[in-house]
Coordinates of C-alpha atoms and ligand atoms in Angstrom, one line a residue:
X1 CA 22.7 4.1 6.1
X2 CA 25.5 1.9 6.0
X3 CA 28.2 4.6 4.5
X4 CA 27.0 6.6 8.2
X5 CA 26.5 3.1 9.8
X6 CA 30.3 2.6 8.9
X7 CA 31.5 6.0 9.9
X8 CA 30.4 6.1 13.2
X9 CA 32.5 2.8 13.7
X10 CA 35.3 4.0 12.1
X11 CA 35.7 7.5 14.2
X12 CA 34.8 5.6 17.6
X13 CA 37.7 3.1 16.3
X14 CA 40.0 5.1 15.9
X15 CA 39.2 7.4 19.0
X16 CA 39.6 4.0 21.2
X17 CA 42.6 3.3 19.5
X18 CA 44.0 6.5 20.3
X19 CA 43.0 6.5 23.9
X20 CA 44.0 2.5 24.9
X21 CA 47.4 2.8 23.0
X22 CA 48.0 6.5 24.9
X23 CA 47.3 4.5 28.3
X24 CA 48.9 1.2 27.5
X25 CA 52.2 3.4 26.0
X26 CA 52.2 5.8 29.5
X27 CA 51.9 3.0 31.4
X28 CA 54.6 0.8 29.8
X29 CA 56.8 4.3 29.8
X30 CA 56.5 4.4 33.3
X31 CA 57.1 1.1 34.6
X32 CA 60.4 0.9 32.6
X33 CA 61.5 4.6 34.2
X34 CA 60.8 2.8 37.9
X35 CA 62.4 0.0 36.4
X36 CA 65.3 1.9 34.9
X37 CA 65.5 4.4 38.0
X38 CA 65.4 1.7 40.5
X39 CA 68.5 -0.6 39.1
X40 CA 70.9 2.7 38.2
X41 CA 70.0 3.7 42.0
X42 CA 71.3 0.6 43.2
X43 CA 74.0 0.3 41.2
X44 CA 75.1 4.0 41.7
X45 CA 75.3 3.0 45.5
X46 CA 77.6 0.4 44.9
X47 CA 79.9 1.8 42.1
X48 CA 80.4 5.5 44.1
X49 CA 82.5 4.2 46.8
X50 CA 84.3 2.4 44.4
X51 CA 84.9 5.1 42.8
X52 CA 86.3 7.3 45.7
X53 CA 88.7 4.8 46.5
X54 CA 89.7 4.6 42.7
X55 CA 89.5 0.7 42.6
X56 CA 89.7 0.7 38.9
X57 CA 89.6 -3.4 38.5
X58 CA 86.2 -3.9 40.8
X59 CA 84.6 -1.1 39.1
X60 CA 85.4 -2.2 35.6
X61 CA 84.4 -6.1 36.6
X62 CA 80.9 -4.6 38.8
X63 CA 79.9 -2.0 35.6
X64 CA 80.4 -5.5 33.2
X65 CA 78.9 -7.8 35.4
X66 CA 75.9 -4.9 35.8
X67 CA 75.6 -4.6 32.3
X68 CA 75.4 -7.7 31.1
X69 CA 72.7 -8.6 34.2
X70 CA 70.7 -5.5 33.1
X71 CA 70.7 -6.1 29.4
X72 CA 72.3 -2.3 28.3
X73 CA 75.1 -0.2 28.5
X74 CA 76.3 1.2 31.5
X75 CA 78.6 4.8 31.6
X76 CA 80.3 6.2 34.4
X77 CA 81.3 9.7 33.7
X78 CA 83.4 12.4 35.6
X79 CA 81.9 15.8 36.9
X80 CA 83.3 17.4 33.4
X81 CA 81.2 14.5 31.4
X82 CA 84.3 12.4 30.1
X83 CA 83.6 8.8 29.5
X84 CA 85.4 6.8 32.8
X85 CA 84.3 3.6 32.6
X86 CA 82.3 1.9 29.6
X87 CA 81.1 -1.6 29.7
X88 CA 81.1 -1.9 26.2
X89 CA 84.7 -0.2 26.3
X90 CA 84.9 2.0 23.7
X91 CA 83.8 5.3 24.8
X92 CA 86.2 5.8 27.5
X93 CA 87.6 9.2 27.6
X94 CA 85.4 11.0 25.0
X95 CA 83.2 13.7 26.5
X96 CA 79.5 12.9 26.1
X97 CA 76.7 15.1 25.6
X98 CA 73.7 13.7 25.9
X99 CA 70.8 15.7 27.3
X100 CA 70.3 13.7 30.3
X101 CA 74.1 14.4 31.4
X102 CA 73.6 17.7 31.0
X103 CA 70.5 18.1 33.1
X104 CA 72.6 16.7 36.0
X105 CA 75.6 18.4 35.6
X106 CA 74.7 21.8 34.1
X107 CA 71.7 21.9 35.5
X108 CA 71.7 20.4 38.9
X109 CA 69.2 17.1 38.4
X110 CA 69.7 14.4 40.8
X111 CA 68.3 12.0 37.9
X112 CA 66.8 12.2 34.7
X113 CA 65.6 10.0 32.4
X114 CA 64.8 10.1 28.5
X115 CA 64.3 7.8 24.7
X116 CA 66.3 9.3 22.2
X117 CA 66.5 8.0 18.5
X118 CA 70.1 6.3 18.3
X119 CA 72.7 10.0 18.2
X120 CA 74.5 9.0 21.0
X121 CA 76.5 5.6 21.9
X122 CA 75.9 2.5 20.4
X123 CA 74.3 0.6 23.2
X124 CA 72.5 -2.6 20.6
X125 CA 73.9 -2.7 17.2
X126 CA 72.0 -5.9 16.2
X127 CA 68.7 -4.1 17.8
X128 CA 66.0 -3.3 15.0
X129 CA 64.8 -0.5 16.2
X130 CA 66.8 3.1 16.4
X131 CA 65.0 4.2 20.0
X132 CA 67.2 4.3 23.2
X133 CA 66.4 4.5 26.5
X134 CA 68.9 6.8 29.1
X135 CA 68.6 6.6 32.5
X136 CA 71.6 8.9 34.4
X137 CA 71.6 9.6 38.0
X138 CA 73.8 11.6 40.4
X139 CA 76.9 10.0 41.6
X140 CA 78.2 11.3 45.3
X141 CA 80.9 10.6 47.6
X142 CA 81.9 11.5 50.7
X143 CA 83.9 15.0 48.9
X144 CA 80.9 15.9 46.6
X145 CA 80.0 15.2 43.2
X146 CA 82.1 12.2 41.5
X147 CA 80.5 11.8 38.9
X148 CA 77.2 10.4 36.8
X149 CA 76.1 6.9 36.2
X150 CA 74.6 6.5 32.8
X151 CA 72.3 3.6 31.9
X152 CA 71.3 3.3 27.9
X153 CA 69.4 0.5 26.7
X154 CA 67.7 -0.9 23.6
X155 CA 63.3 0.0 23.9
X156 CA 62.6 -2.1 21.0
X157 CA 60.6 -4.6 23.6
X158 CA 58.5 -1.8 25.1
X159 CA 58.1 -0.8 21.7
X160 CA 56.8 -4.5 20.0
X161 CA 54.6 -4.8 23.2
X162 CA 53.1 -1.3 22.3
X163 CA 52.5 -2.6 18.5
X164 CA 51.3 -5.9 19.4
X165 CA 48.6 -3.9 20.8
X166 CA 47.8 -2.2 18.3
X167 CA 47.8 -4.9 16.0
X168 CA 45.1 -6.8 18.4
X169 CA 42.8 -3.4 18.6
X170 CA 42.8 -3.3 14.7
X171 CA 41.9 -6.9 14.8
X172 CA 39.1 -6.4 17.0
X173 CA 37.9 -3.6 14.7
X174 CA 38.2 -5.0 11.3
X175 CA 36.1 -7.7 12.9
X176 CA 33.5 -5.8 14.5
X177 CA 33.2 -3.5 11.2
X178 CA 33.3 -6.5 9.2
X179 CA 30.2 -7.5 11.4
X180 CA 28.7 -4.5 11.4
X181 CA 28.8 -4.4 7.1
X182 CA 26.7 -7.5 6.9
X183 CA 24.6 -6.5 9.6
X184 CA 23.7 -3.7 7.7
X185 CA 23.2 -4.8 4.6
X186 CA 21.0 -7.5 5.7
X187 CA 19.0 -4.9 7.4
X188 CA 19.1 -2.7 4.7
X189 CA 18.2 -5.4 2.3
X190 CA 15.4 -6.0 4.7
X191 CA 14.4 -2.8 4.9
X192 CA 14.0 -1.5 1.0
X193 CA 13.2 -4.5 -0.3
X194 CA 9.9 -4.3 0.2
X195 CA 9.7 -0.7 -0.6
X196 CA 11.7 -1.4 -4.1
X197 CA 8.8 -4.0 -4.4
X198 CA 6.2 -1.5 -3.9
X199 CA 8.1 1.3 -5.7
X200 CA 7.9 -1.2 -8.9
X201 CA 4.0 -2.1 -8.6
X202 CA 3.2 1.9 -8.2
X203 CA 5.3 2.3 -11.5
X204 CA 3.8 -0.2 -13.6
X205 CA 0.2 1.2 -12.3
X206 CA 1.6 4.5 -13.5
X207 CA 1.7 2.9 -16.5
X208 CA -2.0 2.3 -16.7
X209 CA -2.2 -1.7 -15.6
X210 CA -4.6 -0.8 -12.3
X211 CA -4.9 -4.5 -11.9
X212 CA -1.4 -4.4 -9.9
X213 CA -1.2 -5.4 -6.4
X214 CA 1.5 -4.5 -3.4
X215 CA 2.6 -8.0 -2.0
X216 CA 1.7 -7.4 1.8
X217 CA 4.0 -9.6 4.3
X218 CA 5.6 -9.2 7.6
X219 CA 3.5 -7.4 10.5
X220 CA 4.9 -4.1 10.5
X221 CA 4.3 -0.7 9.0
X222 CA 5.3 -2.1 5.5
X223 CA 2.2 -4.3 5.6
X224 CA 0.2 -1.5 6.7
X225 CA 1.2 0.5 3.7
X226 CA 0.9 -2.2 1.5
X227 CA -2.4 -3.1 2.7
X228 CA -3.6 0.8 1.9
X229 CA -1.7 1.0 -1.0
X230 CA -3.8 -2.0 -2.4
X231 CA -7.2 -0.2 -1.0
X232 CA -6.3 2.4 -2.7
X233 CA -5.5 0.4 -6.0
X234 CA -8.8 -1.5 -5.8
X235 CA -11.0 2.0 -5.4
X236 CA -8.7 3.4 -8.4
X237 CA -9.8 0.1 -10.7
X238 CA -13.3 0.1 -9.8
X239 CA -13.3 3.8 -10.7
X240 CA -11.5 2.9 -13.9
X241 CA -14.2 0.7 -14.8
X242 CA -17.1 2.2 -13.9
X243 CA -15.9 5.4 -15.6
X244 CA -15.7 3.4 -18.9
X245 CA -18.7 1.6 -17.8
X246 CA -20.4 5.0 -17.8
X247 CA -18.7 6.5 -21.0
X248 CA -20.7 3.3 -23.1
X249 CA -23.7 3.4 -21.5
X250 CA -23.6 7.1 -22.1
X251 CA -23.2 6.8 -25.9
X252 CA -25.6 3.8 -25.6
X253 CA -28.1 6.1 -24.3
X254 CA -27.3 8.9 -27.1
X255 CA -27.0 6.7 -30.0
X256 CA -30.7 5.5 -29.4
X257 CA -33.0 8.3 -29.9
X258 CA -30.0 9.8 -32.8
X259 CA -31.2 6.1 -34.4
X260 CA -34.6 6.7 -33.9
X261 CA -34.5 9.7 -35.5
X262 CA -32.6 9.2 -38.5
X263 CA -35.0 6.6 -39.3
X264 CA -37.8 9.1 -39.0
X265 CA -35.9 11.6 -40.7
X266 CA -35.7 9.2 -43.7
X267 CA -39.2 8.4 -43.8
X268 CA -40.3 11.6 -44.3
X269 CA -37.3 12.6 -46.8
X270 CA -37.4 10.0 -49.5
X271 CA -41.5 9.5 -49.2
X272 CA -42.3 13.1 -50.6
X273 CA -45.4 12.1 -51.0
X274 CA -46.8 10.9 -47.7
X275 CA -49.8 11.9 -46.4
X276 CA -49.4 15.2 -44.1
X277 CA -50.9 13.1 -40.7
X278 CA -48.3 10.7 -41.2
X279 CA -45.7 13.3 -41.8
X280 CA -46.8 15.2 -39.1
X281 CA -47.0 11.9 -36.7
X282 CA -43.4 11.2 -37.6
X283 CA -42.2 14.7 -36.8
X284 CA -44.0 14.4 -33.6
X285 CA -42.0 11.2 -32.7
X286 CA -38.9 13.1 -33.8
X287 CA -39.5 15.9 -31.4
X288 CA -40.6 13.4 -28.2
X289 CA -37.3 11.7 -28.9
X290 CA -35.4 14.9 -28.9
X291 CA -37.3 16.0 -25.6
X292 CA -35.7 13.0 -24.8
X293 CA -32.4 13.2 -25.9
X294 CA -32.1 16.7 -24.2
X295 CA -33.4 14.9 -20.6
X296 CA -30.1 12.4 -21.4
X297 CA -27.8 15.0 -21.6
X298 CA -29.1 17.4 -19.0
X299 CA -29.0 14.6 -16.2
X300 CA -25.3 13.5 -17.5
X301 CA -24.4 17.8 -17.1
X302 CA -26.0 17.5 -13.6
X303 CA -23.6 14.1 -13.0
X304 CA -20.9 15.6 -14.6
X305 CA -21.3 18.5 -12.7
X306 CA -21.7 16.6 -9.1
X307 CA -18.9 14.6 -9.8
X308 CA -16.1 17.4 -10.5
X309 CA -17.7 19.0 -7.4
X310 CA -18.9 21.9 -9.1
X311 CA -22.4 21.8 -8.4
X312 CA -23.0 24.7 -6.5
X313 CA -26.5 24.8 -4.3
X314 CA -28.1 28.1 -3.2
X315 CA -28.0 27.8 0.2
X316 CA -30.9 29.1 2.4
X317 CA -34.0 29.2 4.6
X318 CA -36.6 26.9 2.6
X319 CA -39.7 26.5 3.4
X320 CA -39.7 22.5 2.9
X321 CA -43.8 21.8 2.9
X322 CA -44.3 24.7 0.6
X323 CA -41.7 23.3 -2.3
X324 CA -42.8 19.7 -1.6
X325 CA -46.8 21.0 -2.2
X326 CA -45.9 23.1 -5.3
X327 CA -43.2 20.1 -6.9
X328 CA -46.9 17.5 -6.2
X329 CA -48.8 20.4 -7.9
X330 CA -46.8 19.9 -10.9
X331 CA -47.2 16.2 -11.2
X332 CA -51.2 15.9 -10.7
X333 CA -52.2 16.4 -14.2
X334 CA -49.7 13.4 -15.2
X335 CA -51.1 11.4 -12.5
X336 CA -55.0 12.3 -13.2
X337 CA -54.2 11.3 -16.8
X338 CA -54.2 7.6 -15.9
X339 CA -56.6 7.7 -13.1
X340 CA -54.2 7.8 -10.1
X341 CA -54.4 9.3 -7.0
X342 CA -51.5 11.3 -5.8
X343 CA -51.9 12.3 -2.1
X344 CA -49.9 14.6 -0.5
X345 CA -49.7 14.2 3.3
X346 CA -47.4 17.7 3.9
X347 CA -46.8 19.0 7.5
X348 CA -47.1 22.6 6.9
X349 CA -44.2 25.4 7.9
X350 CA -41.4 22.9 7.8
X351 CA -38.1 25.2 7.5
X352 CA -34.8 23.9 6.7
X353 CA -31.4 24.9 5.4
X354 CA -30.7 23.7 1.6
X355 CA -31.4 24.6 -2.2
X356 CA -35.3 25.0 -3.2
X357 CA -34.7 24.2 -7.0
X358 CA -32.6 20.9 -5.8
X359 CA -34.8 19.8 -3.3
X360 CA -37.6 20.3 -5.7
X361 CA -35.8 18.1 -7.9
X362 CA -35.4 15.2 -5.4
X363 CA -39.2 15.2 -4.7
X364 CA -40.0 15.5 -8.3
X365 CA -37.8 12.6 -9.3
X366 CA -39.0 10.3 -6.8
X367 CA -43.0 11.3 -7.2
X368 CA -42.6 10.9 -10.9
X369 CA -41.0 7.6 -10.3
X370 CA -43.8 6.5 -8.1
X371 CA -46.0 7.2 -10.9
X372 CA -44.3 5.8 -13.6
X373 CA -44.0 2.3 -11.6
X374 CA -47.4 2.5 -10.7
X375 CA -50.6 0.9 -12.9
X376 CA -53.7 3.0 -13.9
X377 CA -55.8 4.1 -11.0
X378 CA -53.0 3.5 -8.4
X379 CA -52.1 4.9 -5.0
X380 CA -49.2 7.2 -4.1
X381 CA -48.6 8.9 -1.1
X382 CA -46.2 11.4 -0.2
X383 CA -45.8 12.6 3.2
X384 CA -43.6 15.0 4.9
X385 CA -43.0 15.5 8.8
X386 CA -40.6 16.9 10.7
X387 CA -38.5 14.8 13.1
X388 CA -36.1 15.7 16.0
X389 CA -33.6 18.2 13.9
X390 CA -34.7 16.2 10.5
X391 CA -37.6 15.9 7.7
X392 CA -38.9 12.7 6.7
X393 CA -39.8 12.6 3.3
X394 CA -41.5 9.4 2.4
X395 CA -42.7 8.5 -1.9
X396 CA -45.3 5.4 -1.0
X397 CA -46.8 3.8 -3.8
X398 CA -48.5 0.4 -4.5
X399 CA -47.0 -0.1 -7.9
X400 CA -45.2 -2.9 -9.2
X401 CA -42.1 -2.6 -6.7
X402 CA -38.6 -3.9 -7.4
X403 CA -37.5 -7.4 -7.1
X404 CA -35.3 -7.7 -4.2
X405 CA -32.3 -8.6 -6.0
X406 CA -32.4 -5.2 -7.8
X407 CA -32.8 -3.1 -4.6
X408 CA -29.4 -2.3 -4.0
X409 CA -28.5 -1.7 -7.2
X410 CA -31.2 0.8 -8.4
X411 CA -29.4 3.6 -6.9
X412 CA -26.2 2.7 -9.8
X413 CA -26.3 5.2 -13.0
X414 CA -27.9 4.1 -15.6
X415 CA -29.7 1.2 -13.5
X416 CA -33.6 -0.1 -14.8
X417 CA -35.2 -3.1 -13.3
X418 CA -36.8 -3.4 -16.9
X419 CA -34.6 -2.4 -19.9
X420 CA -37.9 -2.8 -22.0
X421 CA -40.6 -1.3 -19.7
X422 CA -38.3 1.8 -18.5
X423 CA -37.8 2.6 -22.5
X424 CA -41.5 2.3 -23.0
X425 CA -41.7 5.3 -20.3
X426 CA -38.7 7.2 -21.4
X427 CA -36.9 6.3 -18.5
X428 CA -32.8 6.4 -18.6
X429 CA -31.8 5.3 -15.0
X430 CA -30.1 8.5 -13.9
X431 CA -32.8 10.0 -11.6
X432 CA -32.6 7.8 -8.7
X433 CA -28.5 8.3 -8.7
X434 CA -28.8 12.1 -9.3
X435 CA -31.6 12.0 -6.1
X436 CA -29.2 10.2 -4.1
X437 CA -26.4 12.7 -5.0
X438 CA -29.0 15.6 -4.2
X439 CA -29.2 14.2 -0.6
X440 CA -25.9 13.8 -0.1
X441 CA -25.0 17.4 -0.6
X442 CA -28.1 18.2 1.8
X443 CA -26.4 15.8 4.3
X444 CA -29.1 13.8 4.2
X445 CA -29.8 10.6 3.4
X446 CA -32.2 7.5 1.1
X447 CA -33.5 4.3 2.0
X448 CA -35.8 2.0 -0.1
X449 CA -38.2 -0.8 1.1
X450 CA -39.8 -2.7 -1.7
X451 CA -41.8 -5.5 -2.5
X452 CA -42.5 -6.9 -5.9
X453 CA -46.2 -6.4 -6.8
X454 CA -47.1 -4.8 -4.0
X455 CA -45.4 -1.3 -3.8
X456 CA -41.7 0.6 -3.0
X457 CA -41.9 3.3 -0.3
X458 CA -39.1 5.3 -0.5
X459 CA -37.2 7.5 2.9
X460 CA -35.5 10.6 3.0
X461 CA -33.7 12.0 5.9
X462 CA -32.8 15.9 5.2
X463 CA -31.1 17.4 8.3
X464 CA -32.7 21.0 8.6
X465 CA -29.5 22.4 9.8
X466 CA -27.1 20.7 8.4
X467 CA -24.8 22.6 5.9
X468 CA -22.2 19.5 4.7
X469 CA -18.6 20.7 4.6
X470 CA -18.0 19.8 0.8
X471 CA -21.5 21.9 0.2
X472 CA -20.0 24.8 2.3
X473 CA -16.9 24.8 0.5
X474 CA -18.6 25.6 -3.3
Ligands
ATP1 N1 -41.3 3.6 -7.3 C1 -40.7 2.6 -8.0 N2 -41.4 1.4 -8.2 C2 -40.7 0.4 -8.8 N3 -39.5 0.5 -9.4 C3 -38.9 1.7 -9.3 C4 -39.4 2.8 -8.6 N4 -38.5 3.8 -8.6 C5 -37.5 3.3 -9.3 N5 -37.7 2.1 -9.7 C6 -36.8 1.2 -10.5 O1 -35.5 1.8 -10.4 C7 -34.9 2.1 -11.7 C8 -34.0 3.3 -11.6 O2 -34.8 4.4 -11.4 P1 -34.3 5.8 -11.9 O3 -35.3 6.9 -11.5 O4 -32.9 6.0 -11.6 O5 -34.3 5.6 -13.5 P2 -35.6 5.7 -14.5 O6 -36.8 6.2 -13.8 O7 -35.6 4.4 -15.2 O8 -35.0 6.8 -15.5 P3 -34.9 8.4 -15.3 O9 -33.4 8.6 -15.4 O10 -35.7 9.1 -16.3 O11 -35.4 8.7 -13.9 C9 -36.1 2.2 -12.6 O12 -35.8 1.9 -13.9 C10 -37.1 1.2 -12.0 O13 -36.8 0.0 -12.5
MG2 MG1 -36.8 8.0 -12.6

């Protein structure tokens, strides 16, 4: 920015200089050729008559006295160009062939004018600079052509005038590009400054410290970025922690039942002689805890499998009251085996877009919850009606219900109210999350309301059109 920034000074410099000295030079040029013109005129009016009548004495003393008034060199020459009269006297009868003779002999000029470098006569000798100006005009008498009446003088003032304004341009320049340096590279400082700053914090989060932050100042679109940026860094570091939040409880949950049964394992290998019901007892714990080991790990495939997006559902027309009856159907002989009564309230021939086994799933999960958090000979209902362009699913029970400062987090993998309790029943904390997720596809949503000791009822909002972008993509 600043090499550009500099160069656009520079050329606009140097094409100001070049036009102000052009106009200040033609104008200077010009005044001293009206100048010039204007004396020699006058002068040639007095000096031809003289010049007729061959009065050598008052032309010698009017060319001195004009010379010295005028400051040059004056030159009267005959109609052949031979030196007549010099007031410097020491041309006189040379021939001289300067241009501007010629023009007005040769060529028939009344007057001409012209700056020659120093060739011809030596009109300042203690003058610095070479340049000469000649100024020649036409001398007539009363017989014709007497001669010409030359006028040389030193330039080296027009000239000094011309440089001193050069010499203030330049000035005016270096200041102004002097100016315009620091301006820019305060800006410029201004300007990456905060970007270098940013550029360093996204570099050391490269480097795997997610607990960096973007300093956010000012009140322009720098603090706008840096205010995203630092969204963005706070989403990536609660990711980063719940991913290894996940990855323990994970093993957590695997290393249980592998503990379990190794001790089981043991108890039937190095006691050969137990009796067979025990044996066979053992083996039957063995194989509940592997029934349970293989729910682990099929939710964490299903989790795994939501979260890289490649769950694919099965789109199509599902008859919604049909898969929530049958899903019920499958849960009534857990529920008639502690004396519970599992209602289902279903409006029938309620059709809606989504995935039968999936939906199946979300029902299941929450009915079995129901149950599961519900005592002996307890209530659950589970209704089903169609409202506007959505279902209502509702899972009521009058279980034990969730304490409110658990409610919002029961949703979170690997979540249990009671550690102890949910162990008892086999639970792991993964079906409410993977229910949630379910919904989610669906475009649907799931709220809770819950009261401890009294019951949970649990909402679901399934839109029976709705086909979710990410769901449509897979
Ligand atoms: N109907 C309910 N009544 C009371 N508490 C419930 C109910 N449903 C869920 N909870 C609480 O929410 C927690 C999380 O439920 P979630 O279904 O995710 O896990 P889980 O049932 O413990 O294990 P699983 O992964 O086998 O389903 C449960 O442990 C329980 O404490
Ligand atoms: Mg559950």
């Amino acid at each position: 920015m600043t090499v550009s920034l500099l160069a656009v000074i520079i050329a606009s410099f140097l094409f100001t200089q070049n036009r102000l000295t052009g106009f200040v030079r033609d104008y200077l040029y010009h005044q001293r050729i009206r100048q010039d013109s204007l004396s020699v005129e006058r002068l040639a009016a007095t000096v031809a008559p003289l010049l007729q009548s061959a009065q050598t004495d008052a032309l010698n003393e009017t060319i001195s006295a004009a010379g010295s008034e005028l400051g040059g060199r004056i030159l009267v020459l005959d109609p052949d160009g031979k030196v007549q009269f010099d007031s410097f006297t020491r041309l006189e009868g040379t021939r001289l062939a300067l241009p501007v003779v010629v023009s007005i002999l040769a060529e028939g000029e009344q007057q001409a004018y012209a700056i020659y470098r120093r060739t011809g006569p030596d009109v300042d000798p203690s003058g610095d600079d070479s340049r000469v100006s000649y100024c020649a005009v036409r001398l007539t008498g009363s017989e014709g052509d007497l001669g010409v009446l030359v006028y040389a003088s030193p330039v080296a003032e027009m000239l000094n005038s011309l440089a001193e304004v050069e010499r203030q341009v330049g000035l005016v320049f270096l200041a102004a590009a002097l100016i315009a340096v620091l301006l820019t590279g305060l800006f410029s400082r201004l300007l990456t400054r905060p970007i270098n700053d940013l550029t360093k914090t996204i570099q050391k989060m490269g480097k795997g410290d997610l607990s960096v932050r973007a300093n956010v100042r000012g009140n322009d679109e720098m603090r706008t970025l840096a205010e995203n940026y630092n969204v963005m860094a706070e989403q990536l570091e609660s990711l980063d922690q719940s991913r290894s939040q996940f990855v323990s409880n994970a093993s957590h949950e695997l290393k249980t039942p592998l503990t379990t049964m190794k001790i089981l394992l043991e108890n039937v290998l190095y006691q050969p002689d137990m009796p067979r019901e025990m044996q066979e007892e053992f083996l039957g714990d063995m194989n509940h805890e592997i029934d349970r080991l293989s729910n682990v790990v099929g939710d964490l495939l299903t989790l795994s499998r939501m979260d890289s997006h490649k769950m694919e559902l099965h789109w199509k027309r599902v008859n919604l009251s049909e898969t929530v009856n049958e899903t019920i159907h499958l849960l009534l002989p857990q529920a008639d085996r502690r004396g519970q009564h599992l209602e289902s309230r279903v409006t029938p021939g309620i059709l809606m877009n989504g995935d039968a086994s999936k939906l199946s799933q979300i029902v299941y999960n929450l009915t079995e919850n129901a149950l599961k958090y519900t005592g002996d000979g307890g209530r659950i209902v589970v209704t089903l009606v169609e409202r506007g362009k959505n279902a209502i699913l509702t899972v009521r029970d009058n279980g034990i219900g969730i304490p409110a400062e658990d409610v919002g987090h029961i949703f979170e993998r690997f979540y249990r109210v009671d550690k102890a309790r949910s162990r008892e029943t086999g639970g792991t904390g993964l079906g409410l999350s993977i229910v949630r997720q379910l919904i989610q596809l669906h475009g649907g949503e799931i709220t809770v309301s819950s009261r401890q000791g009294e019951g949970s009822e649990f909402t679901v909002r399934l839109p029976l059109e709705g086909k979710p972008y990410e769901a449509s993509l897979s």
